[in-house]
Amino acid sequence: MSKVAEQAVEEALGRCAVGDRSAFAEIVRAHQSMVYSVALHFLRNPSMAEDLGQEVFLELYRNLSSIKSGVHLRHWLRKVTCHRSIDRVRRGHGGGMVSLDDVPEPATAEQVRDPLMEQKLWRLVSSLPDKARMVLILRYQEEMELREIAEAMEIPINSVKSSMDRALGLLRAKLARSMGGVKV
Amino acid sequence: MKPLDDELRDLMRHQEPPEGFAERVMARIEAEPRRLTPQQRVSTLFWRPMLRWVAVAAVVSVVAVGGISRYERQKRMQAQAERASQQAMLALRITNAEIYAALERAQHVAMRALEVRRNLKPEME
């Protein structure tokens, strides 16, 4: 997030503290793509991801008084989204893989991509254990350091490192197998 | 084919939620009863300009009253100390005069005793 955007969020936080609800809408807009994307990539279901995203922001609204800064807000949102996503899958309400066609197109500039490769990769990522899947999402979607992932998921850093190594090893092996031994 | 790291980064790029997401969140919040924390209630009060000035005036008057009473207390203590030192000086002066008078009396008695002895001596001879 840029410095200007960060400052705008800080200002909005200040206005929220005095009960200005329109400022809260600004905070939602500033972070909605992060929250929605983590939920979508983990649950692979757009309507569930939207519902979870809304719940996360409702929870934020109820806990606004505990948020100290813009940086704290981002950490809080990542942490709560990650825990609520895992909880939802564990309670058996998550997943239910949706076809790639149902997932809305990203807002970012379109690049040349291989849809078959993406589909295959998603299948492989979805077959990973919950914890390893969330570690990959936080690492590759949010570009978070291992230490930050450990803090967000409230697990030891060694556990993050081993989950990541195992997940990447597994993905490489399965991809290579599915591509007839091509190294990735 | 790209390295796996790049493939994953592409795969997990940010996606915007469906249009109107923020409005739907706000609608759910509006549907909730407004719950302000005690902290929010206090800060809401101070957000009103009139109350803000009242608060500033209250703080200024508390500081001023505190300062004045402290100054008065210091002045009172200083006067007490001066009175005590004057009394001590007076006591010393009185004691000094009494000791001097006692010494004079003792000297007078001694002189008279000497005189008496001197007068008695020729008679005995």
mmCIF file of C-alpha atoms in Angstrom:
data_model
loop_
_atom_site.group_PDB
_atom_site.id
_atom_site.type_symbol
_atom_site.label_atom_id
_atom_site.label_comp_id
_atom_site.label_asym_id
_atom_site.label_seq_id
_atom_site.Cartn_x
_atom_site.Cartn_y
_atom_site.Cartn_z
ATOM 1 C CA MET A 1 0.000 0.000 0.000
ATOM 2 C CA SER A 2 1.359 3.442 -0.943
ATOM 3 C CA LYS A 3 2.287 6.040 1.664
ATOM 4 C CA VAL A 4 -0.625 8.293 0.607
ATOM 5 C CA ALA A 5 -3.108 5.421 0.837
ATOM 6 C CA GLU A 6 -1.630 4.457 4.215
ATOM 7 C CA GLN A 7 -2.108 8.042 5.428
ATOM 8 C CA ALA A 8 -5.709 8.076 4.163
ATOM 9 C CA VAL A 9 -6.402 4.881 6.124
ATOM 10 C CA GLU A 10 -4.833 6.420 9.267
ATOM 11 C CA GLU A 11 -7.088 9.471 8.849
ATOM 12 C CA ALA A 12 -10.130 7.294 8.270
ATOM 13 C CA LEU A 13 -9.262 5.357 11.439
ATOM 14 C CA GLY A 14 -9.229 8.621 13.387
ATOM 15 C CA ARG A 15 -12.655 9.563 12.047
ATOM 16 C CA CYS A 16 -13.993 6.065 12.755
ATOM 17 C CA ALA A 17 -12.912 6.454 16.366
ATOM 18 C CA VAL A 18 -15.472 9.239 16.732
ATOM 19 C CA GLY A 19 -18.252 7.227 15.127
ATOM 20 C CA ASP A 20 -17.976 8.403 11.491
ATOM 21 C CA ARG A 21 -19.377 5.439 9.548
ATOM 22 C CA SER A 22 -18.482 6.795 6.108
ATOM 23 C CA ALA A 23 -14.818 6.638 7.146
ATOM 24 C CA PHE A 24 -15.271 2.940 7.812
ATOM 25 C CA ALA A 25 -16.454 2.452 4.200
ATOM 26 C CA GLU A 26 -13.135 3.989 3.071
ATOM 27 C CA ILE A 27 -11.252 1.455 5.198
ATOM 28 C CA VAL A 28 -13.292 -1.383 3.679
ATOM 29 C CA ARG A 29 -12.535 -0.180 0.134
ATOM 30 C CA ALA A 30 -8.811 0.134 0.915
ATOM 31 C CA HIS A 31 -8.534 -3.459 2.157
ATOM 32 C CA GLN A 32 -11.373 -5.339 0.468
ATOM 33 C CA SER A 33 -9.245 -6.818 -2.297
ATOM 34 C CA MET A 34 -6.723 -8.265 0.188
ATOM 35 C CA VAL A 35 -9.378 -9.771 2.456
ATOM 36 C CA TYR A 36 -11.500 -11.100 -0.420
ATOM 37 C CA SER A 37 -8.493 -12.561 -2.260
ATOM 38 C CA VAL A 38 -7.171 -14.455 0.779
ATOM 39 C CA ALA A 39 -10.651 -15.903 1.377
ATOM 40 C CA LEU A 40 -11.216 -16.671 -2.321
ATOM 41 C CA HIS A 41 -7.863 -18.339 -2.823
ATOM 42 C CA PHE A 42 -8.361 -20.431 0.285
ATOM 43 C CA LEU A 43 -12.054 -21.342 -0.088
ATOM 44 C CA ARG A 44 -12.158 -21.345 -3.914
ATOM 45 C CA ASN A 45 -15.752 -20.180 -3.757
ATOM 46 C CA PRO A 46 -16.615 -16.546 -4.642
ATOM 47 C CA SER A 47 -19.876 -16.290 -2.698
ATOM 48 C CA MET A 48 -18.336 -17.861 0.405
ATOM 49 C CA ALA A 49 -15.323 -15.578 0.045
ATOM 50 C CA GLU A 50 -17.595 -12.536 -0.123
ATOM 51 C CA ASP A 51 -19.589 -13.675 2.905
ATOM 52 C CA LEU A 52 -16.416 -14.335 4.871
ATOM 53 C CA GLY A 53 -14.979 -10.975 3.796
ATOM 54 C CA GLN A 54 -18.125 -9.198 5.028
ATOM 55 C CA GLU A 55 -17.924 -11.028 8.363
ATOM 56 C CA VAL A 56 -14.275 -10.047 8.770
ATOM 57 C CA PHE A 57 -15.133 -6.367 8.235
ATOM 58 C CA LEU A 58 -18.091 -6.619 10.625
ATOM 59 C CA GLU A 59 -15.737 -8.061 13.227
ATOM 60 C CA LEU A 60 -13.332 -5.225 12.503
ATOM 61 C CA TYR A 61 -16.126 -2.697 13.056
ATOM 62 C CA ARG A 62 -16.910 -4.240 16.434
ATOM 63 C CA ASN A 63 -13.226 -4.179 17.427
ATOM 64 C CA LEU A 64 -12.230 -0.829 15.959
ATOM 65 C CA SER A 65 -11.296 0.615 19.342
ATOM 66 C CA SER A 66 -8.458 -1.927 19.640
ATOM 67 C CA ILE A 67 -6.841 -0.889 16.317
ATOM 68 C CA LYS A 68 -3.874 1.390 16.913
ATOM 69 C CA SER A 69 -2.608 2.248 13.405
ATOM 70 C CA GLY A 70 -2.867 1.519 9.704
ATOM 71 C CA VAL A 71 -0.123 -1.115 9.932
ATOM 72 C CA HIS A 72 -1.861 -2.740 12.895
ATOM 73 C CA LEU A 73 -5.123 -2.724 10.922
ATOM 74 C CA ARG A 74 -3.541 -4.574 7.970
ATOM 75 C CA HIS A 75 -1.979 -7.183 10.302
ATOM 76 C CA TRP A 76 -5.295 -7.579 12.122
ATOM 77 C CA LEU A 77 -7.235 -8.093 8.875
ATOM 78 C CA ARG A 78 -4.748 -10.655 7.530
ATOM 79 C CA LYS A 79 -4.752 -12.554 10.808
ATOM 80 C CA VAL A 80 -8.536 -12.624 11.222
ATOM 81 C CA THR A 81 -9.180 -13.480 7.544
ATOM 82 C CA CYS A 82 -6.698 -16.318 7.716
ATOM 83 C CA HIS A 83 -8.173 -17.751 10.946
ATOM 84 C CA ARG A 84 -11.813 -17.372 9.851
ATOM 85 C CA SER A 85 -11.038 -19.044 6.497
ATOM 86 C CA ILE A 86 -9.385 -22.029 8.176
ATOM 87 C CA ASP A 87 -12.227 -22.221 10.747
ATOM 88 C CA ARG A 88 -14.827 -22.249 7.983
ATOM 89 C CA VAL A 89 -13.145 -25.114 6.147
ATOM 90 C CA ARG A 90 -12.716 -27.053 9.397
ATOM 91 C CA ARG A 91 -16.381 -26.582 10.278
ATOM 92 C CA GLY A 92 -17.108 -28.126 6.895
ATOM 93 C CA HIS A 93 -18.625 -25.045 5.275
ATOM 94 C CA GLY A 94 -15.701 -24.199 3.072
ATOM 95 C CA GLY A 95 -14.180 -25.371 -0.149
ATOM 96 C CA GLY A 96 -16.611 -26.873 -2.570
ATOM 97 C CA MET A 97 -14.217 -26.044 -5.407
ATOM 98 C CA VAL A 98 -15.790 -23.830 -8.028
ATOM 99 C CA SER A 99 -14.824 -23.955 -11.642
ATOM 100 C CA LEU A 100 -12.371 -21.370 -12.876
ATOM 101 C CA ASP A 101 -15.091 -19.874 -15.093
ATOM 102 C CA ASP A 102 -17.109 -18.864 -12.016
ATOM 103 C CA VAL A 103 -14.291 -16.912 -10.490
ATOM 104 C CA PRO A 104 -14.511 -13.234 -11.507
ATOM 105 C CA GLU A 105 -11.710 -11.855 -13.580
ATOM 106 C CA PRO A 106 -9.014 -9.989 -11.674
ATOM 107 C CA ALA A 107 -8.979 -6.213 -11.783
ATOM 108 C CA THR A 108 -5.252 -6.148 -12.575
ATOM 109 C CA ALA A 109 -3.963 -5.909 -16.132
ATOM 110 C CA GLU A 110 -4.431 -9.144 -17.951
ATOM 111 C CA GLN A 111 -1.281 -11.107 -18.719
ATOM 112 C CA VAL A 112 -0.769 -13.995 -21.078
ATOM 113 C CA ARG A 113 -1.639 -17.044 -19.001
ATOM 114 C CA ASP A 114 -2.232 -20.667 -19.646
ATOM 115 C CA PRO A 115 -5.720 -21.475 -18.261
ATOM 116 C CA LEU A 116 -5.032 -25.204 -18.281
ATOM 117 C CA MET A 117 -1.861 -24.733 -16.291
ATOM 118 C CA GLU A 118 -3.720 -22.481 -13.837
ATOM 119 C CA GLN A 119 -6.486 -25.012 -13.428
ATOM 120 C CA LYS A 120 -3.979 -27.764 -12.802
ATOM 121 C CA LEU A 121 -2.075 -25.646 -10.296
ATOM 122 C CA TRP A 122 -5.259 -24.726 -8.431
ATOM 123 C CA ARG A 123 -6.186 -28.406 -8.206
ATOM 124 C CA LEU A 124 -2.778 -29.194 -6.773
ATOM 125 C CA VAL A 125 -2.820 -26.237 -4.344
ATOM 126 C CA SER A 126 -6.323 -27.203 -3.195
ATOM 127 C CA SER A 127 -5.123 -30.722 -2.422
ATOM 128 C CA LEU A 128 -2.603 -29.372 0.106
ATOM 129 C CA PRO A 129 -3.379 -29.393 3.846
ATOM 130 C CA ASP A 130 -5.173 -26.241 5.138
ATOM 131 C CA LYS A 131 -2.144 -24.851 6.962
ATOM 132 C CA ALA A 132 0.241 -25.309 4.024
ATOM 133 C CA ARG A 133 -2.320 -23.785 1.648
ATOM 134 C CA MET A 134 -2.713 -20.697 3.819
ATOM 135 C CA VAL A 135 1.083 -20.362 4.131
ATOM 136 C CA LEU A 136 1.368 -20.354 0.311
ATOM 137 C CA ILE A 137 -1.434 -17.778 -0.053
ATOM 138 C CA LEU A 138 0.112 -15.409 2.471
ATOM 139 C CA ARG A 139 3.555 -15.870 0.913
ATOM 140 C CA TYR A 140 2.617 -15.490 -2.765
ATOM 141 C CA GLN A 141 -0.487 -13.288 -2.604
ATOM 142 C CA GLU A 142 0.582 -10.975 0.198
ATOM 143 C CA GLU A 143 4.364 -11.308 -0.288
ATOM 144 C CA MET A 144 4.704 -11.769 3.458
ATOM 145 C CA GLU A 145 7.939 -12.808 5.183
ATOM 146 C CA LEU A 146 7.993 -16.146 7.006
ATOM 147 C CA ARG A 147 8.088 -14.292 10.349
ATOM 148 C CA GLU A 148 4.980 -12.289 9.418
ATOM 149 C CA ILE A 149 3.175 -15.449 8.312
ATOM 150 C CA ALA A 150 4.073 -17.110 11.615
ATOM 151 C CA GLU A 151 2.647 -14.108 13.504
ATOM 152 C CA ALA A 152 -0.539 -13.998 11.427
ATOM 153 C CA MET A 153 -1.203 -17.731 11.750
ATOM 154 C CA GLU A 154 0.043 -17.889 15.343
ATOM 155 C CA ILE A 155 2.327 -20.839 14.667
ATOM 156 C CA PRO A 156 6.114 -21.205 15.119
ATOM 157 C CA ILE A 157 8.277 -19.893 12.291
ATOM 158 C CA ASN A 158 9.877 -23.336 11.865
ATOM 159 C CA SER A 159 6.449 -24.773 11.257
ATOM 160 C CA VAL A 160 5.816 -22.131 8.551
ATOM 161 C CA LYS A 161 9.158 -22.920 6.939
ATOM 162 C CA SER A 162 8.602 -26.679 6.944
ATOM 163 C CA SER A 163 5.004 -26.323 5.665
ATOM 164 C CA MET A 164 6.208 -24.145 2.838
ATOM 165 C CA ASP A 165 9.117 -26.413 1.875
ATOM 166 C CA ARG A 166 6.879 -29.463 1.987
ATOM 167 C CA ALA A 167 4.127 -27.756 -0.033
ATOM 168 C CA LEU A 168 6.508 -26.494 -2.719
ATOM 169 C CA GLY A 169 8.236 -29.888 -2.923
ATOM 170 C CA LEU A 170 4.890 -31.599 -3.293
ATOM 171 C CA LEU A 171 3.709 -29.162 -5.950
ATOM 172 C CA ARG A 172 6.949 -29.523 -7.921
ATOM 173 C CA ALA A 173 6.791 -33.306 -7.809
ATOM 174 C CA LYS A 174 3.109 -33.472 -8.803
ATOM 175 C CA LEU A 175 3.536 -30.899 -11.565
ATOM 176 C CA ALA A 176 6.573 -32.719 -12.940
ATOM 177 C CA ARG A 177 4.667 -36.004 -12.854
ATOM 178 C CA SER A 178 1.657 -34.532 -14.604
ATOM 179 C CA MET A 179 3.883 -33.011 -17.272
ATOM 180 C CA GLY A 180 5.751 -36.205 -17.958
ATOM 181 C CA GLY A 181 8.876 -35.502 -15.956
ATOM 182 C CA VAL A 182 9.459 -31.832 -16.902
ATOM 183 C CA LYS A 183 11.375 -30.070 -14.104
ATOM 184 C CA VAL A 184 9.595 -26.979 -12.614
ATOM 185 C CA MET B 1 7.320 -22.690 -18.541
ATOM 186 C CA LYS B 2 7.861 -20.168 -15.698
ATOM 187 C CA PRO B 3 9.469 -21.158 -12.389
ATOM 188 C CA LEU B 4 6.956 -22.388 -9.786
ATOM 189 C CA ASP B 5 7.394 -19.265 -7.634
ATOM 190 C CA ASP B 6 6.280 -17.028 -10.520
ATOM 191 C CA GLU B 7 3.426 -19.362 -11.423
ATOM 192 C CA LEU B 8 2.152 -19.179 -7.830
ATOM 193 C CA ARG B 9 2.495 -15.411 -7.721
ATOM 194 C CA ASP B 10 0.442 -15.134 -10.939
ATOM 195 C CA LEU B 11 -2.089 -17.605 -9.654
ATOM 196 C CA MET B 12 -2.608 -15.769 -6.375
ATOM 197 C CA ARG B 13 -2.809 -12.245 -7.685
ATOM 198 C CA HIS B 14 -5.202 -9.885 -5.873
ATOM 199 C CA GLN B 15 -8.795 -10.013 -7.047
ATOM 200 C CA GLU B 16 -11.421 -7.368 -6.436
ATOM 201 C CA PRO B 17 -14.625 -8.550 -4.784
ATOM 202 C CA PRO B 18 -17.877 -8.220 -6.769
ATOM 203 C CA GLU B 19 -19.142 -4.669 -7.284
ATOM 204 C CA GLY B 20 -20.839 -3.094 -4.257
ATOM 205 C CA PHE B 21 -18.944 -5.158 -1.669
ATOM 206 C CA ALA B 22 -18.233 -2.166 0.596
ATOM 207 C CA GLU B 23 -21.866 -1.016 0.347
ATOM 208 C CA ARG B 24 -23.071 -4.469 1.385
ATOM 209 C CA VAL B 25 -20.688 -4.444 4.359
ATOM 210 C CA MET B 26 -22.012 -1.017 5.357
ATOM 211 C CA ALA B 27 -25.591 -2.225 5.001
ATOM 212 C CA ARG B 28 -24.855 -5.086 7.419
ATOM 213 C CA ILE B 29 -23.299 -2.602 9.825
ATOM 214 C CA GLU B 30 -26.313 -0.275 9.544
ATOM 215 C CA ALA B 31 -28.550 -3.232 10.302
ATOM 216 C CA GLU B 32 -26.650 -3.770 13.544
ATOM 217 C CA PRO B 33 -27.653 -1.705 16.580
ATOM 218 C CA ARG B 34 -25.236 1.171 17.055
ATOM 219 C CA ARG B 35 -22.857 0.117 19.808
ATOM 220 C CA LEU B 36 -20.410 2.746 20.947
ATOM 221 C CA THR B 37 -17.661 1.826 23.365
ATOM 222 C CA PRO B 38 -17.300 4.086 26.453
ATOM 223 C CA GLN B 39 -14.128 5.488 24.823
ATOM 224 C CA GLN B 40 -16.076 6.314 21.634
ATOM 225 C CA ARG B 41 -18.844 7.955 23.691
ATOM 226 C CA VAL B 42 -16.324 10.237 25.404
ATOM 227 C CA SER B 43 -14.523 11.135 22.171
ATOM 228 C CA THR B 44 -17.855 11.781 20.422
ATOM 229 C CA LEU B 45 -18.605 14.373 23.103
ATOM 230 C CA PHE B 46 -15.296 16.125 22.467
ATOM 231 C CA TRP B 47 -15.904 16.149 18.746
ATOM 232 C CA ARG B 48 -18.567 18.877 19.267
ATOM 233 C CA PRO B 49 -16.781 22.301 19.063
ATOM 234 C CA MET B 50 -18.750 23.896 21.924
ATOM 235 C CA LEU B 51 -17.941 21.039 24.299
ATOM 236 C CA ARG B 52 -14.327 21.071 23.186
ATOM 237 C CA TRP B 53 -13.991 24.723 24.240
ATOM 238 C CA VAL B 54 -15.770 24.028 27.518
ATOM 239 C CA ALA B 55 -13.284 21.237 28.173
ATOM 240 C CA VAL B 56 -10.326 23.505 27.333
ATOM 241 C CA ALA B 57 -11.712 26.241 29.641
ATOM 242 C CA ALA B 58 -12.209 23.701 32.440
ATOM 243 C CA VAL B 59 -8.632 22.444 32.107
ATOM 244 C CA VAL B 60 -7.249 26.025 32.079
ATOM 245 C CA SER B 61 -9.246 27.003 35.196
ATOM 246 C CA VAL B 62 -8.205 23.857 37.068
ATOM 247 C CA VAL B 63 -4.540 24.622 36.262
ATOM 248 C CA ALA B 64 -4.959 28.297 37.316
ATOM 249 C CA VAL B 65 -6.726 27.460 40.604
ATOM 250 C CA GLY B 66 -4.087 24.850 41.364
ATOM 251 C CA GLY B 67 -1.277 27.353 40.670
ATOM 252 C CA ILE B 68 -2.813 30.088 42.832
ATOM 253 C CA SER B 69 -3.451 27.801 45.797
ATOM 254 C CA ARG B 70 0.100 26.490 45.602
ATOM 255 C CA TYR B 71 1.472 30.056 45.582
ATOM 256 C CA GLU B 72 -0.700 30.973 48.598
ATOM 257 C CA ARG B 73 0.480 27.911 50.531
ATOM 258 C CA GLN B 74 4.116 28.745 49.832
ATOM 259 C CA LYS B 75 3.580 32.343 50.998
ATOM 260 C CA ARG B 76 1.915 31.150 54.221
ATOM 261 C CA MET B 77 4.754 28.744 54.970
ATOM 262 C CA GLN B 78 7.350 31.470 54.381
ATOM 263 C CA ALA B 79 5.583 33.836 56.834
ATOM 264 C CA GLN B 80 5.413 31.089 59.457
ATOM 265 C CA ALA B 81 9.128 30.403 59.084
ATOM 266 C CA GLU B 82 9.946 34.111 59.501
ATOM 267 C CA ARG B 83 7.781 34.365 62.628
ATOM 268 C CA ALA B 84 9.441 31.312 64.123
ATOM 269 C CA SER B 85 12.939 32.690 63.489
ATOM 270 C CA GLN B 86 11.983 36.055 65.085
ATOM 271 C CA GLN B 87 10.652 34.268 68.164
ATOM 272 C CA ALA B 88 13.826 32.225 68.437
ATOM 273 C CA MET B 89 15.942 35.430 68.260
ATOM 274 C CA LEU B 90 13.824 37.081 70.970
ATOM 275 C CA ALA B 91 14.143 34.019 73.204
ATOM 276 C CA LEU B 92 17.922 34.067 72.732
ATOM 277 C CA ARG B 93 18.065 37.781 73.561
ATOM 278 C CA ILE B 94 15.983 37.287 76.751
ATOM 279 C CA THR B 95 18.096 34.340 77.853
ATOM 280 C CA ASN B 96 21.244 36.360 77.253
ATOM 281 C CA ALA B 97 20.005 39.304 79.411
ATOM 282 C CA GLU B 98 18.957 36.968 82.235
ATOM 283 C CA ILE B 99 22.328 35.241 82.276
ATOM 284 C CA TYR B 100 24.046 38.672 82.364
ATOM 285 C CA ALA B 101 21.892 39.826 85.306
ATOM 286 C CA ALA B 102 22.557 36.592 87.204
ATOM 287 C CA LEU B 103 26.288 37.024 86.659
ATOM 288 C CA GLU B 104 26.117 40.617 87.930
ATOM 289 C CA ARG B 105 24.215 39.480 91.022
ATOM 290 C CA ALA B 106 26.754 36.767 91.709
ATOM 291 C CA GLN B 107 29.608 39.247 91.308
ATOM 292 C CA HIS B 108 27.907 41.683 93.731
ATOM 293 C CA VAL B 109 27.434 38.945 96.342
ATOM 294 C CA ALA B 110 31.100 37.936 96.024
ATOM 295 C CA MET B 111 32.263 41.554 96.457
ATOM 296 C CA ARG B 112 30.169 41.994 99.589
ATOM 297 C CA ALA B 113 31.506 38.757 101.039
ATOM 298 C CA LEU B 114 35.048 40.015 100.477
ATOM 299 C CA GLU B 115 34.253 43.343 102.146
ATOM 300 C CA VAL B 116 32.701 41.613 105.159
ATOM 301 C CA ARG B 117 35.768 39.427 105.565
ATOM 302 C CA ARG B 118 38.080 42.438 105.276
ATOM 303 C CA ASN B 119 36.110 44.324 107.997
ATOM 304 C CA LEU B 120 36.107 41.324 110.308
ATOM 305 C CA LYS B 121 39.891 40.789 110.122
ATOM 306 C CA PRO B 122 41.056 43.960 112.176
ATOM 307 C CA GLU B 123 38.506 43.245 114.856
ATOM 308 C CA MET B 124 39.918 39.746 115.346
ATOM 309 C CA GLU B 125 43.484 41.071 115.486
#
